[in-house]
Amino acid sequence: MKVDLIDIKHRYFDEHKIILKSINKLLKKGNLVLTEEVSSFEKRICDYTGMKYCLGLNSGTDALMMSLWALGIKKGDEVITTPVSFIASIGAIAHIGAKPVFVDIQDDLNINSNKIEQAITNKTKAIMPVHWGGRVCDMDPIVSLGKKYNIPIIEDAAQGMGAYYKGRHSGSFSTISAFSGHPLKNLGAIGDSGFIITNKKNLYEKIKLYRNHGMVSRDKTSFFGVNSRIDAVNAEVLSFRLKKLKSVISKRNRNVKLYRKYLKKNIIIPSNKSFELNSYVMFLVLCDKRDKLQKYLSRFKIQSLVYYGTPLHLHGASRKLGYKKGDFPKAEYICKKVLALPHHQHLNQKQIEFVANKVNDFYSKK
């Protein structure tokens, strides 16, 4: 039995006719840039998250960079974040000219909120928690620190769409938040895309200009911006997928319950608190002999993937930051243990039981 890690092909098969219909409609209109479909998508996101403003962009990375830029963060500034994330999290900080300052993680795989305060200096200009794997960080103490030191918070919610913490949607705790609409996300487009949400009108207006070359009108430009406009096709796709997001997340949580039921040996599944709703972009487990387990699963056509094997402070791109092995022991430990097992809304109980049985078999033979 072949079990895929992700569900992109299944999703497109289900929605093929809807996507083609949307594309044909837009082609007939002859306008694909900053259309009413984009405005409609932005309004839908505001309604879903409870925020006042949203801007569709061409990637989650741009959403992070523009959030940093809009807050005036520049060369010489420091931004506190986690060492366990995709490289884009710190790449955005570096491209602005600022320095990523890492704080180790905790058992839930997110930044340890109790260790953030000791990393704050007079150069700290933002705190950027990352909602890893679809689980919202422990936001209450982070928000309190932001208020105490008057430091803005930027939520890297690239994987956080549809996730909740104490009844509030991810991205609603901060000054501004960045989301990804990459096809791998629970709310994914048919190409790259992203968006920001904020309650600050001044940040919204700055980024609205910045994403469109700084243009107020065709012949009037306030500053040199960039082209980071979400296209109408992806805005339309994200809009109709947003309608199904709660169902998608419900099915993913169902999958995790089944995995918890069937997985028996040498596997740690991070637990959720009662006030959290994990959107489970990935199903991450911690396991002994991970690399051997992965090879064993591949023999049975079970896909798995390491997210991620190297913490950010040990990447080659981070050399000049001055960190070394051993600086963030929890992150380094997790990166040696973490593995993503097959997980998507089209997975059925038989497939989940098959995967779990093979994992259990591996450890029974050792």
Short mmCIF file of C-alpha atoms in Angstrom, two decimals:
data_model
loop_
_atom_site.label_atom_id
_atom_site.label_comp_id
_atom_site.label_asym_id
_atom_site.label_seq_id
_atom_site.Cartn_x
_atom_site.Cartn_y
_atom_site.Cartn_z
CA MET A 1 0.00 0.00 0.00
CA LYS A 2 1.46 3.35 -1.06
CA VAL A 3 0.80 6.16 1.42
CA ASP A 4 1.69 9.71 0.37
CA LEU A 5 2.97 12.27 2.82
CA ILE A 6 0.86 15.11 1.43
CA ASP A 7 -2.33 15.52 -0.58
CA ILE A 8 -1.72 18.05 -3.35
CA LYS A 9 -2.69 15.72 -6.21
CA HIS A 10 -5.83 14.52 -4.40
CA ARG A 11 -6.88 18.08 -3.66
CA TYR A 12 -6.47 19.25 -7.25
CA PHE A 13 -8.36 16.23 -8.56
CA ASP A 14 -11.32 17.07 -6.32
CA GLU A 15 -11.29 20.74 -7.29
CA HIS A 16 -10.19 20.50 -10.92
CA LYS A 17 -13.47 21.70 -12.44
CA ILE A 18 -13.84 24.57 -9.95
CA ILE A 19 -10.30 25.81 -10.60
CA LEU A 20 -10.69 25.66 -14.39
CA LYS A 21 -14.02 27.47 -14.15
CA SER A 22 -12.41 30.25 -12.11
CA ILE A 23 -9.51 30.59 -14.54
CA ASN A 24 -11.86 30.74 -17.54
CA LYS A 25 -13.98 33.38 -15.84
CA LEU A 26 -10.94 35.55 -15.15
CA LEU A 27 -9.53 35.11 -18.65
CA LYS A 28 -12.83 36.23 -20.15
CA LYS A 29 -12.76 39.34 -17.97
CA GLY A 30 -9.23 40.07 -19.19
CA ASN A 31 -7.94 41.33 -15.84
CA LEU A 32 -5.76 39.24 -13.51
CA VAL A 33 -4.06 41.81 -11.27
CA LEU A 34 -5.55 43.57 -8.20
CA THR A 35 -9.07 42.64 -9.20
CA GLU A 36 -12.26 42.38 -7.18
CA GLU A 37 -11.33 38.73 -6.55
CA VAL A 38 -8.29 39.94 -4.62
CA SER A 39 -10.35 42.42 -2.59
CA SER A 40 -12.95 39.75 -1.89
CA PHE A 41 -10.29 37.30 -0.69
CA GLU A 42 -8.80 39.92 1.62
CA LYS A 43 -12.21 40.64 3.13
CA ARG A 44 -12.86 36.93 3.67
CA ILE A 45 -9.57 36.58 5.56
CA CYS A 46 -10.48 39.55 7.76
CA ASP A 47 -13.84 37.97 8.54
CA TYR A 48 -12.23 34.61 9.33
CA THR A 49 -9.46 35.93 11.57
CA GLY A 50 -11.33 38.84 13.14
CA MET A 51 -8.77 41.39 11.98
CA LYS A 52 -9.44 44.74 10.30
CA TYR A 53 -7.00 44.61 7.40
CA CYS A 54 -5.55 42.01 5.05
CA LEU A 55 -3.33 42.33 2.00
CA GLY A 56 -2.72 39.51 -0.47
CA LEU A 57 0.93 39.12 -1.49
CA ASN A 58 2.93 36.77 -3.67
CA SER A 59 4.51 34.68 -0.87
CA GLY A 60 4.73 34.15 2.85
CA THR A 61 8.36 35.25 2.72
CA ASP A 62 7.36 38.60 1.25
CA ALA A 63 4.69 38.87 3.93
CA LEU A 64 7.42 38.56 6.59
CA MET A 65 9.79 40.97 4.87
CA MET A 66 7.11 43.59 4.34
CA SER A 67 5.96 43.29 7.94
CA LEU A 68 9.51 43.93 9.13
CA TRP A 69 9.94 46.78 6.67
CA ALA A 70 6.64 48.43 7.61
CA LEU A 71 7.72 48.47 11.27
CA GLY A 72 10.90 50.31 10.32
CA ILE A 73 13.26 47.48 11.22
CA LYS A 74 16.65 47.99 9.63
CA LYS A 75 20.35 47.18 9.67
CA GLY A 76 21.72 46.85 13.19
CA ASP A 77 18.37 45.94 14.74
CA GLU A 78 17.66 42.58 16.37
CA VAL A 79 14.61 40.34 15.98
CA ILE A 80 14.01 37.52 18.47
CA THR A 81 12.79 34.25 16.98
CA THR A 82 13.07 30.46 17.11
CA PRO A 83 15.89 28.25 15.78
CA VAL A 84 13.37 25.66 14.53
CA SER A 85 11.58 26.83 11.41
CA PHE A 86 11.92 27.07 7.65
CA ILE A 87 14.89 29.18 6.53
CA ALA A 88 12.55 31.92 5.24
CA SER A 89 11.81 32.97 8.82
CA ILE A 90 15.34 34.25 9.37
CA GLY A 91 16.01 34.94 5.70
CA ALA A 92 13.40 37.70 5.83
CA ILE A 93 15.11 39.22 8.88
CA ALA A 94 18.53 39.04 7.22
CA HIS A 95 17.32 40.61 3.96
CA ILE A 96 16.03 43.61 5.89
CA GLY A 97 19.53 43.93 7.34
CA ALA A 98 18.59 42.98 10.91
CA LYS A 99 20.02 40.18 13.04
CA PRO A 100 18.04 37.10 14.06
CA VAL A 101 18.45 36.42 17.79
CA PHE A 102 17.45 32.89 18.72
CA VAL A 103 15.66 31.60 21.81
CA ASP A 104 15.47 27.85 22.38
CA ILE A 105 12.23 25.90 22.00
CA GLN A 106 10.11 23.94 24.46
CA ASP A 107 8.35 20.57 24.36
CA ASP A 108 5.57 21.81 22.06
CA LEU A 109 8.27 22.55 19.42
CA ASN A 110 7.60 26.31 19.59
CA ILE A 111 9.73 29.09 21.06
CA ASN A 112 10.11 28.95 24.85
CA SER A 113 8.23 32.06 25.96
CA ASN A 114 9.88 31.91 29.39
CA LYS A 115 13.32 32.47 27.86
CA ILE A 116 12.51 35.40 25.60
CA GLU A 117 12.98 38.17 28.17
CA GLN A 118 16.64 37.33 28.79
CA ALA A 119 17.33 37.75 25.06
CA ILE A 120 15.93 41.30 24.91
CA THR A 121 18.49 44.10 24.46
CA ASN A 122 18.30 47.76 23.51
CA LYS A 123 18.67 46.60 19.90
CA THR A 124 15.59 44.36 20.01
CA LYS A 125 13.01 45.83 17.65
CA ALA A 126 10.61 42.90 17.26
CA ILE A 127 9.70 39.49 18.64
CA MET A 128 8.77 36.97 15.94
CA PRO A 129 7.22 33.73 17.24
CA VAL A 130 6.67 31.00 14.65
CA HIS A 131 3.56 28.81 14.87
CA TRP A 132 5.37 25.62 13.95
CA GLY A 133 3.43 22.79 12.33
CA GLY A 134 0.08 24.51 12.88
CA ARG A 135 0.32 25.01 16.63
CA VAL A 136 0.04 28.54 18.00
CA CYS A 137 2.85 29.60 20.32
CA ASP A 138 2.19 30.36 23.99
CA MET A 139 1.13 33.91 23.14
CA ASP A 140 0.00 35.38 26.49
CA PRO A 141 3.51 35.83 27.95
CA ILE A 142 4.85 36.98 24.58
CA VAL A 143 2.17 39.66 24.31
CA SER A 144 2.95 40.74 27.89
CA LEU A 145 6.64 41.11 27.07
CA GLY A 146 5.79 43.17 23.99
CA LYS A 147 3.75 45.55 26.12
CA LYS A 148 6.32 45.67 28.93
CA TYR A 149 9.20 46.64 26.63
CA ASN A 150 7.16 48.38 23.92
CA ILE A 151 8.39 45.88 21.33
CA PRO A 152 6.13 44.98 18.38
CA ILE A 153 5.28 41.34 17.78
CA ILE A 154 5.24 39.81 14.31
CA GLU A 155 3.60 36.40 14.18
CA ASP A 156 5.13 34.11 11.58
CA ALA A 157 1.86 32.30 10.96
CA ALA A 158 2.92 30.71 7.68
CA GLN A 159 1.64 27.39 9.04
CA GLY A 160 -0.97 28.85 11.36
CA MET A 161 -4.06 29.39 9.24
CA GLY A 162 -7.06 27.90 11.02
CA ALA A 163 -5.23 27.40 14.33
CA TYR A 164 -6.55 28.90 17.58
CA TYR A 165 -5.22 29.80 21.02
CA LYS A 166 -7.69 30.55 23.81
CA GLY A 167 -10.46 31.23 21.32
CA ARG A 168 -8.49 33.60 19.10
CA HIS A 169 -7.17 32.88 15.64
CA SER A 170 -3.43 32.76 15.02
CA GLY A 171 -2.11 36.10 13.85
CA SER A 172 -4.56 38.10 15.95
CA PHE A 173 -2.22 38.63 18.91
CA SER A 174 0.40 40.82 17.28
CA THR A 175 1.07 44.14 15.64
CA ILE A 176 1.15 42.42 12.26
CA SER A 177 1.21 38.81 11.11
CA ALA A 178 2.45 36.99 8.03
CA PHE A 179 0.81 33.96 6.40
CA SER A 180 1.76 31.68 3.53
CA GLY A 181 -0.57 30.37 0.86
CA HIS A 182 1.97 27.87 -0.49
CA PRO A 183 0.31 24.74 -1.93
CA LEU A 184 1.52 22.64 1.02
CA LYS A 185 -0.42 24.72 3.54
CA ASN A 186 -3.91 23.88 4.80
CA LEU A 187 -5.07 27.01 2.99
CA GLY A 188 -2.91 26.65 -0.09
CA ALA A 189 -3.09 28.17 -3.56
CA ILE A 190 -2.05 26.64 -6.90
CA GLY A 191 1.28 28.45 -6.71
CA ASP A 192 3.10 30.78 -4.37
CA SER A 193 1.07 33.30 -2.42
CA GLY A 194 0.84 34.89 1.01
CA PHE A 195 -0.85 37.64 2.97
CA ILE A 196 -0.59 39.84 6.03
CA ILE A 197 -3.21 40.76 8.60
CA THR A 198 -3.15 43.69 11.00
CA ASN A 199 -5.37 46.08 12.93
CA LYS A 200 -2.97 48.97 12.25
CA LYS A 201 -4.21 51.13 9.39
CA ASN A 202 -0.83 52.82 8.91
CA LEU A 203 0.92 49.46 8.38
CA TYR A 204 -1.81 48.33 6.01
CA GLU A 205 -1.49 51.50 3.92
CA LYS A 206 2.33 51.29 3.79
CA ILE A 207 2.34 47.68 2.62
CA LYS A 208 -0.51 48.29 0.18
CA LEU A 209 1.74 50.78 -1.60
CA TYR A 210 4.92 48.74 -1.15
CA ARG A 211 3.47 45.61 -2.80
CA ASN A 212 2.66 47.69 -5.91
CA HIS A 213 5.93 49.56 -6.56
CA GLY A 214 5.04 52.35 -4.13
CA MET A 215 2.52 53.67 -6.64
CA VAL A 216 -0.29 55.93 -5.50
CA SER A 217 -1.46 56.12 -9.11
CA ARG A 218 0.01 55.38 -12.54
CA ASP A 219 2.00 58.63 -12.55
CA LYS A 220 2.55 59.17 -8.83
CA THR A 221 4.95 57.16 -6.68
CA SER A 222 5.59 57.72 -2.96
CA PHE A 223 8.72 55.53 -2.74
CA PHE A 224 10.43 52.63 -4.49
CA GLY A 225 8.44 49.51 -3.73
CA VAL A 226 8.31 46.03 -5.21
CA ASN A 227 5.93 43.82 -7.16
CA SER A 228 4.39 41.46 -4.62
CA ARG A 229 0.76 41.36 -5.69
CA ILE A 230 -1.22 38.18 -5.28
CA ASP A 231 -2.75 37.27 -8.65
CA ALA A 232 -6.48 37.00 -9.11
CA VAL A 233 -6.42 33.26 -9.86
CA ASN A 234 -4.78 32.36 -6.57
CA ALA A 235 -6.97 34.82 -4.68
CA GLU A 236 -10.03 33.08 -6.13
CA VAL A 237 -8.67 29.62 -5.28
CA LEU A 238 -7.88 30.65 -1.72
CA SER A 239 -11.36 32.13 -1.32
CA PHE A 240 -13.22 28.96 -2.16
CA ARG A 241 -10.74 26.83 -0.20
CA LEU A 242 -11.27 29.06 2.82
CA LYS A 243 -14.90 27.91 2.87
CA LYS A 244 -13.70 24.33 3.44
CA LEU A 245 -10.86 25.08 5.85
CA LYS A 246 -12.70 24.14 9.04
CA SER A 247 -13.64 20.80 7.53
CA VAL A 248 -10.04 20.22 6.41
CA ILE A 249 -8.69 20.93 9.89
CA SER A 250 -11.35 18.75 11.50
CA LYS A 251 -10.29 15.82 9.32
CA ARG A 252 -6.63 16.41 10.14
CA ASN A 253 -7.38 16.40 13.86
CA ARG A 254 -9.32 13.16 13.35
CA ASN A 255 -6.22 11.66 11.72
CA VAL A 256 -4.08 12.59 14.69
CA LYS A 257 -6.53 10.93 17.09
CA LEU A 258 -6.25 7.74 15.07
CA TYR A 259 -2.46 7.93 15.04
CA ARG A 260 -2.50 8.36 18.82
CA LYS A 261 -4.68 5.27 19.07
CA TYR A 262 -2.52 3.03 16.88
CA LEU A 263 1.06 4.18 17.52
CA LYS A 264 2.39 2.20 20.47
CA LYS A 265 6.17 2.19 20.73
CA ASN A 266 9.09 4.64 20.91
CA ILE A 267 7.06 7.52 19.51
CA ILE A 268 6.36 10.83 21.24
CA ILE A 269 3.43 12.85 19.92
CA PRO A 270 3.46 16.38 21.39
CA SER A 271 0.19 16.88 23.25
CA ASN A 272 -2.16 19.85 22.91
CA LYS A 273 -3.63 21.91 25.71
CA SER A 274 -7.39 22.19 26.13
CA PHE A 275 -7.41 25.82 24.96
CA GLU A 276 -5.61 25.09 21.68
CA LEU A 277 -6.81 24.06 18.25
CA ASN A 278 -3.86 22.73 16.28
CA SER A 279 -4.37 23.00 12.53
CA TYR A 280 -1.85 20.19 11.94
CA VAL A 281 -0.25 21.37 8.73
CA MET A 282 2.11 18.48 9.46
CA PHE A 283 1.89 15.51 11.79
CA LEU A 284 5.20 15.67 13.64
CA VAL A 285 6.42 12.93 15.95
CA LEU A 286 9.65 12.46 17.90
CA CYS A 287 11.25 9.08 17.47
CA ASP A 288 14.35 7.06 18.26
CA LYS A 289 16.49 5.82 15.37
CA ARG A 290 14.64 8.21 13.09
CA ASP A 291 16.74 7.78 9.96
CA LYS A 292 16.55 3.99 10.14
CA LEU A 293 12.81 4.20 10.71
CA GLN A 294 12.43 6.42 7.66
CA LYS A 295 14.32 3.92 5.48
CA TYR A 296 12.22 1.09 6.87
CA LEU A 297 8.97 2.90 6.05
CA SER A 298 10.13 3.63 2.51
CA ARG A 299 10.41 -0.13 1.90
CA PHE A 300 6.63 -0.25 2.26
CA LYS A 301 6.06 2.85 0.08
CA ILE A 302 5.25 4.99 3.10
CA GLN A 303 6.45 8.54 2.60
CA SER A 304 7.90 10.53 5.49
CA LEU A 305 10.01 13.66 5.77
CA VAL A 306 12.29 15.34 8.28
CA TYR A 307 11.06 18.85 9.23
CA TYR A 308 13.88 19.90 9.82
CA GLY A 309 17.16 18.08 10.36
CA THR A 310 19.26 21.18 11.04
CA PRO A 311 18.29 24.01 13.40
CA LEU A 312 18.59 27.48 11.88
CA HIS A 313 21.58 28.57 13.96
CA LEU A 314 23.67 25.74 12.45
CA HIS A 315 22.86 26.51 8.80
CA GLY A 316 25.72 27.68 6.64
CA ALA A 317 23.85 30.91 5.98
CA SER A 318 23.90 31.62 9.73
CA ARG A 319 27.68 31.41 10.16
CA LYS A 320 28.17 35.14 10.60
CA LEU A 321 25.59 35.27 13.39
CA GLY A 322 28.14 33.77 15.77
CA TYR A 323 26.17 30.78 17.05
CA LYS A 324 27.63 27.31 17.57
CA LYS A 325 26.58 23.76 18.26
CA GLY A 326 25.24 23.41 21.78
CA ASP A 327 23.82 26.94 22.04
CA PHE A 328 20.22 25.70 21.79
CA PRO A 329 20.20 22.11 23.07
CA LYS A 330 16.45 21.54 22.92
CA ALA A 331 16.27 22.63 19.29
CA GLU A 332 19.26 20.47 18.39
CA TYR A 333 17.76 17.47 20.15
CA ILE A 334 14.37 17.89 18.46
CA CYS A 335 15.97 18.21 15.01
CA LYS A 336 17.59 14.79 15.53
CA LYS A 337 14.28 13.19 16.50
CA VAL A 338 11.50 14.88 14.52
CA LEU A 339 9.75 13.17 11.63
CA ALA A 340 6.61 13.97 9.65
CA LEU A 341 4.37 10.99 8.94
CA PRO A 342 1.70 10.88 6.18
CA HIS A 343 -1.01 13.37 7.01
CA HIS A 344 -3.72 14.96 4.90
CA GLN A 345 -7.48 15.20 4.77
CA HIS A 346 -7.81 12.42 2.19
CA LEU A 347 -6.05 9.87 4.39
CA ASN A 348 -8.34 7.07 5.54
CA GLN A 349 -8.35 4.95 8.69
CA LYS A 350 -6.96 1.91 6.89
CA GLN A 351 -3.94 3.88 5.67
CA ILE A 352 -3.28 5.38 9.11
CA GLU A 353 -3.47 1.97 10.75
CA PHE A 354 -1.09 0.58 8.10
CA VAL A 355 1.47 3.33 8.75
CA ALA A 356 1.20 2.95 12.52
CA ASN A 357 1.57 -0.82 12.33
CA LYS A 358 4.75 -0.51 10.28
CA VAL A 359 6.17 1.97 12.79
CA ASN A 360 5.29 -0.40 15.62
CA ASP A 361 6.81 -3.33 13.72
CA PHE A 362 10.07 -1.45 13.27
CA TYR A 363 10.50 -0.91 16.99
CA SER A 364 9.39 -4.44 17.85
CA LYS A 365 12.23 -5.83 15.76
CA LYS A 366 14.94 -3.70 17.41
#
